[in-house]
Coordinates of C-alpha atoms and ligand atoms in Angstrom, one line a residue:
M1 CA -106.6 -31.0 -50.9
S2 CA -103.5 -30.7 -48.9
K3 CA -103.8 -29.3 -45.4
I4 CA -102.0 -26.1 -44.6
V5 CA -98.8 -26.8 -42.7
R6 CA -97.8 -24.0 -40.2
A7 CA -94.3 -23.7 -38.9
H8 CA -93.1 -21.0 -36.4
T9 CA -89.7 -19.3 -36.4
N10 CA -87.3 -19.8 -33.7
I11 CA -84.6 -17.7 -32.1
A12 CA -81.3 -19.3 -31.2
L13 CA -80.2 -18.6 -27.6
I14 CA -77.1 -20.7 -28.3
K15 CA -76.2 -20.0 -31.9
Y16 CA -75.4 -22.1 -34.8
W17 CA -72.8 -20.2 -36.8
G18 CA -70.6 -22.6 -38.9
K19 CA -71.0 -25.5 -41.2
A20 CA -69.0 -28.8 -40.9
N21 CA -70.6 -30.0 -44.2
A22 CA -72.2 -27.4 -46.5
E23 CA -74.0 -29.9 -48.8
L24 CA -75.7 -31.8 -45.9
R25 CA -75.9 -28.6 -43.7
L26 CA -74.1 -30.3 -40.8
P27 CA -73.2 -27.8 -38.2
L28 CA -69.9 -27.4 -36.4
M29 CA -71.7 -26.8 -33.0
S30 CA -74.9 -27.7 -31.3
S31 CA -77.4 -25.1 -30.8
L32 CA -80.6 -24.3 -28.6
S33 CA -83.6 -22.1 -29.5
M34 CA -87.0 -20.8 -28.4
T35 CA -89.8 -21.3 -30.9
L36 CA -91.8 -18.0 -31.2
D37 CA -95.7 -17.8 -31.4
A38 CA -95.8 -14.5 -33.2
F39 CA -94.0 -15.4 -36.4
Y40 CA -94.9 -18.3 -38.7
T41 CA -95.1 -19.6 -42.3
D42 CA -98.2 -21.5 -43.7
T43 CA -97.5 -23.7 -46.6
T44 CA -99.2 -26.1 -48.9
I45 CA -97.8 -28.3 -51.7
E46 CA -99.8 -30.0 -54.4
K47 CA -98.9 -32.1 -57.4
T48 CA -99.8 -30.5 -60.8
N49 CA -99.9 -31.4 -64.5
D50 CA -99.0 -27.7 -65.2
D51 CA -95.7 -26.0 -64.7
P52 CA -94.2 -25.9 -61.2
A53 CA -95.0 -22.7 -59.4
F54 CA -94.1 -21.0 -56.1
Y55 CA -96.4 -18.4 -54.7
L56 CA -95.2 -16.3 -51.8
N57 CA -97.9 -14.2 -49.9
G58 CA -100.2 -14.7 -52.9
K59 CA -97.6 -13.5 -55.5
K60 CA -96.1 -15.9 -58.1
Q61 CA -92.3 -15.9 -57.8
D62 CA -90.0 -15.7 -60.7
S63 CA -87.5 -18.6 -61.4
K64 CA -84.7 -16.8 -59.5
Q65 CA -87.0 -16.2 -56.4
S66 CA -88.2 -19.8 -56.5
Q67 CA -84.9 -21.4 -57.2
R68 CA -84.0 -22.3 -53.6
V69 CA -87.4 -23.8 -52.9
F70 CA -87.4 -25.9 -56.0
S71 CA -83.8 -27.2 -55.5
Y72 CA -84.7 -28.2 -52.1
L73 CA -88.0 -29.9 -53.1
A74 CA -86.0 -31.7 -55.9
K75 CA -83.6 -32.9 -53.3
L76 CA -86.5 -34.3 -51.3
Q77 CA -88.2 -35.9 -54.4
N78 CA -84.9 -37.6 -55.3
K79 CA -84.6 -39.1 -51.8
F80 CA -88.1 -40.5 -52.0
G81 CA -88.2 -41.2 -55.7
F82 CA -90.9 -38.8 -56.9
H83 CA -90.9 -36.7 -60.1
D84 CA -94.1 -34.6 -60.2
N85 CA -94.3 -30.9 -60.9
L86 CA -95.4 -29.0 -57.6
I87 CA -97.3 -26.0 -56.8
V88 CA -96.2 -24.4 -53.5
K89 CA -98.0 -21.8 -51.7
S90 CA -96.5 -20.1 -48.7
V91 CA -97.7 -17.2 -46.7
N92 CA -95.1 -15.6 -44.5
H93 CA -96.2 -14.1 -41.2
V94 CA -92.6 -12.9 -40.5
P95 CA -91.2 -9.5 -41.3
T96 CA -89.0 -9.9 -44.3
S97 CA -86.6 -7.3 -42.9
A98 CA -83.3 -8.1 -41.5
G99 CA -82.7 -10.1 -38.4
L100 CA -85.6 -12.4 -38.1
A101 CA -84.8 -15.6 -40.0
S102 CA -87.9 -16.6 -42.0
S103 CA -85.9 -19.4 -43.4
S104 CA -86.4 -21.5 -40.2
S105 CA -90.2 -21.4 -40.5
A106 CA -90.1 -21.5 -44.3
F107 CA -88.2 -24.7 -44.6
A108 CA -89.7 -26.5 -41.6
A109 CA -93.1 -25.8 -43.3
L110 CA -91.8 -27.0 -46.7
A111 CA -90.4 -30.2 -45.3
A112 CA -93.7 -31.0 -43.5
A113 CA -95.8 -29.9 -46.4
F114 CA -93.9 -32.2 -48.7
C115 CA -94.4 -35.2 -46.5
Q116 CA -98.1 -34.4 -46.3
C117 CA -98.3 -34.0 -50.1
Y118 CA -96.9 -37.4 -50.7
N119 CA -98.3 -39.0 -47.5
I120 CA -94.9 -39.9 -46.3
Q121 CA -95.0 -41.0 -42.7
V122 CA -92.0 -39.7 -40.8
D123 CA -91.5 -39.1 -37.1
K124 CA -90.4 -35.8 -35.9
K125 CA -86.8 -36.7 -35.7
E126 CA -86.8 -37.6 -39.4
L127 CA -88.8 -34.4 -40.2
S128 CA -86.2 -32.5 -38.3
R129 CA -83.5 -34.0 -40.6
L130 CA -85.3 -33.2 -43.6
A131 CA -85.9 -29.5 -42.6
R132 CA -82.3 -29.3 -41.7
S133 CA -81.3 -30.0 -45.3
G134 CA -83.1 -27.0 -46.5
S135 CA -82.0 -24.5 -43.8
G136 CA -80.0 -25.6 -40.7
S137 CA -82.1 -23.5 -38.2
A138 CA -85.3 -25.0 -39.6
C139 CA -84.6 -28.3 -37.9
R140 CA -85.5 -26.7 -34.6
S141 CA -88.8 -25.3 -35.7
I142 CA -90.3 -28.8 -35.8
F143 CA -90.7 -28.5 -32.1
G144 CA -92.3 -26.0 -29.9
G145 CA -90.9 -24.4 -26.7
F146 CA -87.3 -24.9 -26.3
S147 CA -85.4 -27.1 -28.7
V148 CA -81.8 -28.4 -29.0
W149 CA -80.1 -29.2 -32.4
Q150 CA -77.5 -31.8 -31.5
K151 CA -74.8 -31.3 -34.1
G152 CA -74.1 -35.0 -34.9
D153 CA -71.7 -35.9 -37.4
S154 CA -73.7 -37.4 -40.1
D155 CA -77.0 -36.9 -42.0
E156 CA -78.5 -39.5 -39.6
S157 CA -77.2 -38.0 -36.3
S158 CA -77.8 -34.3 -36.9
Y159 CA -81.2 -33.3 -35.9
A160 CA -83.3 -31.4 -33.2
Y161 CA -85.1 -32.6 -30.3
A162 CA -87.6 -31.0 -27.9
L163 CA -86.0 -30.0 -24.6
D164 CA -89.2 -28.7 -23.2
E165 CA -92.3 -28.1 -25.4
H166 CA -94.4 -26.4 -22.8
P167 CA -92.0 -24.2 -20.7
Q168 CA -93.2 -22.5 -17.5
M169 CA -90.5 -19.8 -17.6
D170 CA -91.8 -16.2 -17.9
L171 CA -89.7 -15.5 -20.9
H172 CA -90.8 -13.1 -23.6
L173 CA -89.1 -11.8 -26.7
L174 CA -89.4 -8.3 -28.1
A175 CA -88.4 -8.3 -31.7
V176 CA -87.3 -4.7 -32.2
E177 CA -87.3 -3.7 -35.9
L178 CA -84.8 -0.8 -36.1
N179 CA -83.6 -1.1 -39.6
T180 CA -85.9 -2.4 -42.2
K181 CA -83.1 -2.8 -45.0
Q182 CA -82.5 -6.2 -46.2
K183 CA -79.5 -7.9 -44.8
K184 CA -76.2 -7.5 -46.7
I185 CA -74.4 -10.7 -45.9
S186 CA -76.4 -14.1 -46.1
S187 CA -76.0 -16.4 -43.2
T188 CA -74.3 -18.9 -45.5
S189 CA -71.5 -16.5 -46.4
G190 CA -71.2 -15.0 -42.9
M191 CA -70.7 -18.4 -41.5
K192 CA -68.0 -19.2 -43.9
E193 CA -66.2 -15.9 -43.4
A194 CA -66.4 -16.2 -39.6
Q195 CA -64.3 -19.3 -39.6
S196 CA -61.1 -17.2 -40.5
S197 CA -61.4 -15.5 -37.1
P198 CA -58.6 -16.5 -34.6
F199 CA -61.4 -16.7 -32.0
F200 CA -63.5 -19.2 -34.0
N201 CA -61.9 -22.3 -32.5
P202 CA -61.9 -21.1 -29.0
W203 CA -65.7 -20.2 -29.4
L204 CA -66.3 -23.7 -30.7
E205 CA -64.6 -25.3 -27.8
R206 CA -66.9 -23.4 -25.5
N207 CA -70.1 -24.6 -27.3
E208 CA -70.5 -27.9 -25.2
S209 CA -70.2 -26.3 -21.9
E210 CA -72.4 -23.2 -22.9
L211 CA -75.2 -25.6 -24.2
K212 CA -75.1 -27.6 -20.9
Q213 CA -75.3 -24.3 -18.8
M214 CA -78.2 -23.2 -20.9
I215 CA -80.0 -26.5 -20.5
T216 CA -79.5 -26.2 -16.7
A217 CA -80.8 -22.6 -16.7
I218 CA -83.9 -23.9 -18.5
K219 CA -84.4 -26.7 -16.1
N220 CA -84.0 -24.5 -13.2
N221 CA -86.3 -21.9 -14.6
D222 CA -83.6 -19.4 -14.2
F223 CA -84.3 -16.3 -16.3
T224 CA -81.2 -14.5 -15.3
A225 CA -78.8 -17.3 -16.1
L226 CA -80.6 -17.8 -19.4
G227 CA -80.5 -14.2 -20.4
E228 CA -76.8 -13.7 -19.4
L229 CA -75.7 -16.7 -21.3
A230 CA -77.8 -15.9 -24.4
E231 CA -76.4 -12.4 -24.5
L232 CA -72.8 -13.7 -24.1
N233 CA -73.2 -16.3 -26.8
A234 CA -74.6 -13.8 -29.3
N235 CA -71.7 -11.4 -28.5
E236 CA -69.3 -14.2 -29.0
M237 CA -70.8 -14.9 -32.5
H238 CA -70.6 -11.2 -33.4
A239 CA -67.1 -10.9 -32.0
I240 CA -65.9 -13.6 -34.4
N241 CA -67.5 -11.7 -37.3
L242 CA -65.6 -8.5 -36.3
T243 CA -62.3 -10.5 -36.1
A244 CA -62.8 -12.4 -39.3
Q245 CA -60.3 -11.8 -42.1
P246 CA -61.7 -9.8 -43.7
E247 CA -63.8 -8.6 -40.9
F248 CA -67.5 -7.8 -41.2
T249 CA -70.4 -7.0 -39.0
Y250 CA -74.2 -7.1 -39.0
F251 CA -74.3 -4.3 -36.6
E252 CA -75.5 -0.8 -37.6
P253 CA -75.2 2.4 -35.5
D254 CA -78.8 1.9 -34.1
T255 CA -77.7 -1.8 -33.2
I256 CA -75.2 -0.3 -30.7
R257 CA -77.6 2.3 -29.4
A258 CA -80.2 -0.5 -28.8
I259 CA -77.6 -2.5 -26.9
K260 CA -76.8 0.5 -24.7
L261 CA -80.5 0.9 -24.0
V262 CA -80.7 -2.6 -22.8
E263 CA -77.7 -2.0 -20.6
D264 CA -79.2 1.1 -19.1
L265 CA -82.6 -0.5 -18.5
R266 CA -80.6 -3.3 -16.6
K267 CA -78.7 -0.6 -14.5
E268 CA -82.2 0.8 -13.6
G269 CA -83.3 -2.6 -12.3
I270 CA -85.4 -3.6 -15.3
E271 CA -83.9 -7.0 -16.1
C272 CA -83.6 -7.7 -19.8
Y273 CA -80.9 -9.0 -22.2
Y274 CA -80.5 -9.0 -25.9
T275 CA -79.6 -11.4 -28.7
I276 CA -78.8 -10.6 -32.3
D277 CA -78.8 -12.8 -35.4
A278 CA -77.5 -12.2 -38.9
G279 CA -78.9 -8.8 -39.2
P280 CA -78.9 -5.4 -37.4
N281 CA -82.0 -5.8 -35.3
I282 CA -81.9 -6.8 -31.7
K283 CA -84.3 -9.1 -29.8
V284 CA -84.9 -8.3 -26.1
L285 CA -85.5 -11.1 -23.7
C286 CA -87.5 -10.1 -20.8
R287 CA -90.3 -11.0 -18.3
L288 CA -93.9 -10.1 -19.3
R289 CA -94.4 -7.6 -16.4
N290 CA -91.5 -5.5 -17.7
S291 CA -92.3 -5.6 -21.5
K292 CA -94.6 -2.7 -21.6
E293 CA -92.1 -0.4 -19.9
I294 CA -89.3 -1.7 -22.3
V295 CA -91.3 -1.1 -25.3
E296 CA -92.1 2.5 -24.2
R297 CA -88.4 3.1 -23.6
F298 CA -87.5 1.9 -27.1
K299 CA -90.2 4.0 -28.6
S300 CA -89.0 7.1 -26.8
V301 CA -85.4 6.6 -28.1
F302 CA -86.0 5.4 -31.6
N303 CA -88.3 7.1 -34.2
N304 CA -90.7 4.8 -36.0
V305 CA -89.5 1.6 -34.2
N306 CA -91.7 -1.4 -34.7
I307 CA -91.8 -4.0 -31.8
V308 CA -93.6 -7.3 -31.7
I309 CA -93.9 -9.2 -28.5
A310 CA -93.5 -13.0 -28.7
N311 CA -93.9 -15.9 -26.4
F312 CA -93.4 -19.6 -26.8
G313 CA -94.8 -21.1 -30.0
P314 CA -95.8 -24.6 -30.9
G315 CA -94.0 -27.1 -33.2
I316 CA -95.2 -28.1 -36.6
T317 CA -99.1 -27.8 -36.8
Y318 CA -101.5 -29.1 -39.4
L319 CA -104.5 -26.7 -40.0
D320 CA -107.9 -27.9 -41.0
Ligands
PMV1 O1 -80.3 -21.7 -40.8 P1 -79.7 -20.4 -41.3 O2 -78.8 -20.5 -42.4 O3 -80.8 -19.3 -41.5 O4 -78.7 -19.8 -40.1 C1 -79.2 -19.3 -38.9 C2 -78.1 -18.5 -38.2 C3 -78.4 -17.8 -37.0 O5 -79.8 -17.4 -37.0 C4 -77.6 -16.6 -36.9 C5 -78.3 -18.7 -35.7 C6 -79.2 -19.7 -35.4 O6 -78.8 -20.7 -34.8 O7 -80.4 -19.7 -35.8

């Protein structure tokens, strides 16, 4: 019996938004993220003499739904020289709605469960590389706390490392679920389109210095510097989407209303910042002591809003 592998999602504070090599999933920029305790995927993989099958949340997926998982596993089997049929069971504790990438926890868990199924001994750097080849952001979910994905320029040199697995910073994330519609533009096509923006290269040129500033903010336990920079970096990413040719955006009217609310709260002295990924929902970065008040304000402005509070999560975990 394989053990269950648990991987947590992560939220990028310095974003990955562009591929240098789509096949290998090498990024054009380095990125930095916070692993979240509230959202995770549990996965087991076992060999079978029957047909391969992928179960998600207890439901057998059809061939279209299973395609990305099995083509990823086939890639790993090729690499290590295995040919068995596999049964994959995943349970996603991540809202499937827009904006919270379950692919980071999903592919980190798949990579680790694959190694566990075949008893392949890999260190975390190697595991991060394997996860990267399934979904870029997954390479950061191998680690807890804060992790950095150094872009590298080859399969060997592109992987994440732990910056601080047990951060002391009072940093909490409120995942605000405004719009439960599925996202319209996948991150893969968004990243591709974004490169047509005249601001794409200037943004890329800023990556190294923004990453350095973020690492300094973390080392100095400086919540303000971290929040300001995370917000700027997210806005830069969404600005290049808006200036791509043709332009596109993940924002919905409620996204702008939520941004305004964060700005209002800040003006009132409640320090909080936002970050936004490839979907309409926002995530608010705040201190624990302000979280209750922020949640209440969101609930008073938005009907039926669902808010989950998250803190730092661990890296890959093997459950008994
Ligand atoms: O790894 P992907 O293909 O899910 O892309 C993730 C892209 C962002 O979430 C928007 C940014 C990031 O670095 O996680």
